[in-house]
Short mmCIF file of C-alpha atoms in Angstrom, two decimals:
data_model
loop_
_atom_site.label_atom_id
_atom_site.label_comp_id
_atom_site.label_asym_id
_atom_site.label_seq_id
_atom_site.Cartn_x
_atom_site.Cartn_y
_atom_site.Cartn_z
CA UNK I 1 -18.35 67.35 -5.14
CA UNK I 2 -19.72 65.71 -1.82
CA UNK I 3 -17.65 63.05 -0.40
CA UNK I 4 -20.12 61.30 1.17
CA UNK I 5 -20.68 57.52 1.54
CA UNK I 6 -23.95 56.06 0.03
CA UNK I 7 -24.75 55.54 4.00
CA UNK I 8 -24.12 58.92 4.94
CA UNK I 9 -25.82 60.75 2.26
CA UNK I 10 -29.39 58.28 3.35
CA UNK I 11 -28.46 59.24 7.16
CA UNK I 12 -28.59 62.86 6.06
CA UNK I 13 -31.38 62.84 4.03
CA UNK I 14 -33.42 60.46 6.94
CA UNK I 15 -32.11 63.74 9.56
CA UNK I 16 -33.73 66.22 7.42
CA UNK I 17 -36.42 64.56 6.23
CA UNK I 18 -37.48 63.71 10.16
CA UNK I 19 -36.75 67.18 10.70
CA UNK I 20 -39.13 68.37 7.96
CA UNK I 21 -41.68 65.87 8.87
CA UNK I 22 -41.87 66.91 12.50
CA UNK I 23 -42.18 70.63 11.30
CA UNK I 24 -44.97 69.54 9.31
CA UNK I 25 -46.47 67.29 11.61
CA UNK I 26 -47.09 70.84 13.95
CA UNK I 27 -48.16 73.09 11.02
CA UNK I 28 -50.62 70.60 10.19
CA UNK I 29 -52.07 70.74 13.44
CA UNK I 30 -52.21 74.30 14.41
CA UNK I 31 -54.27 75.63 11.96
CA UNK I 32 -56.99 72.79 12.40
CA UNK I 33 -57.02 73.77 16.49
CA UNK I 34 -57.22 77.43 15.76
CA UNK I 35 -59.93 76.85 13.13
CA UNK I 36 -61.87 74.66 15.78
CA UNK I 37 -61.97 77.27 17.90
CA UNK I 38 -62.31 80.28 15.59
CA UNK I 39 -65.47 78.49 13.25
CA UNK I 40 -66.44 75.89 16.20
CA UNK I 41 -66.35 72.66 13.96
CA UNK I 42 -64.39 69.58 13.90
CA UNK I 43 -63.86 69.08 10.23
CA UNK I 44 -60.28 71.50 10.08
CA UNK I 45 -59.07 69.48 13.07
CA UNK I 46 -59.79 66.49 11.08
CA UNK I 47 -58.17 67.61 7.82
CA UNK I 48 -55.08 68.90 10.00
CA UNK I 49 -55.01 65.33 11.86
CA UNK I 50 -55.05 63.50 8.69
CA UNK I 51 -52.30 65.62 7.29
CA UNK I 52 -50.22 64.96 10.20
CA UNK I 53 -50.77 61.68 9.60
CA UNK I 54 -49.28 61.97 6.97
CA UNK I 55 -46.34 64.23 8.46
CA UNK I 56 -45.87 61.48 10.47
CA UNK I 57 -45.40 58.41 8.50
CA UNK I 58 -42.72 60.65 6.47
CA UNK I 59 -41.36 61.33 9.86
CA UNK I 60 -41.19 57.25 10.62
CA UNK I 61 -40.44 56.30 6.88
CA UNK I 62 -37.03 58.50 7.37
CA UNK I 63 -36.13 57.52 10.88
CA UNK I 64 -36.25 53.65 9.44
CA UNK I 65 -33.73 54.64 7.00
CA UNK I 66 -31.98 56.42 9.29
CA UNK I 67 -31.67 53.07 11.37
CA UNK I 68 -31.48 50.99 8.41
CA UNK I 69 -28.32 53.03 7.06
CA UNK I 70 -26.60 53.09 10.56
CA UNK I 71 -26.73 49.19 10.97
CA UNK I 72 -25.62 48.53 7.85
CA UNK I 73 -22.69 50.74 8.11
CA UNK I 74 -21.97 49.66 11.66
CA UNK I 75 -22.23 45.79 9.88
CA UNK I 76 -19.56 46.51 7.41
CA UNK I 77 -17.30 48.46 10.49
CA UNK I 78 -17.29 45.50 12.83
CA UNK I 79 -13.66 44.19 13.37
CA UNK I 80 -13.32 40.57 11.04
CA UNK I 81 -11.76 37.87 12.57
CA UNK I 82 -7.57 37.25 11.97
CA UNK I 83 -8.67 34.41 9.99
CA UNK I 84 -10.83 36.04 7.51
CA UNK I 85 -8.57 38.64 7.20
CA UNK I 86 -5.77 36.58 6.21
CA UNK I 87 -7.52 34.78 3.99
CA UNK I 88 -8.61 37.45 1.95
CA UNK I 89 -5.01 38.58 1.42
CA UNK I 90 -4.31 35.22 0.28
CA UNK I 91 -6.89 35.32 -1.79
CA UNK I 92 -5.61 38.74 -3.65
CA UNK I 93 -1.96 37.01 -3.93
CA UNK I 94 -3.95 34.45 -6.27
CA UNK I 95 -5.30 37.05 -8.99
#
């Protein structure tokens, strides 16, 4: 069993998703170039930029939630007033 955090296992999955994305972004590409030059027309390049178009809005959709999960964990880490803390613990003598 993992013991990662709901914020850790998105920050992991953002890492390899990016990293999957950005693989894809260049296999997507290559082929149309080499095709380009190979058969001398534009339609594989424009099939492999339209795939890495694609590549890359996975890549940016996973970096978001990358960022996303990182300030929400660094929202919940930030040090709480004396106050607040205090209170709560006042608050759990209560129950």
């Amino acid at each position: 069993m993992t013991t990662l955090t709901a914020a850790e296992r998105v920050r992991t999955r953002a890492s390899w998703l990016a990293t999957h994305a950005a693989i894809a972004t260049v296999l997507t590409l290559a082929p149309g170039v080499v095709y380009y030059y190979v058969a001398d027309e534009f339609v594989g390049v424009l099939l492999g930029l339209l795939l890495a178009a694609l590549a890359l809005a996975s890549l940016v959709a996973s970096l978001v939630g990358g960022f996303v999960a990182n300030a929400r964990r660094r929202e919940r880490m930030e040090a709480k007033p004396i106050a607040n803390v205090s209170k709560v613990a006042r608050e759990r003598g209560r129950d």
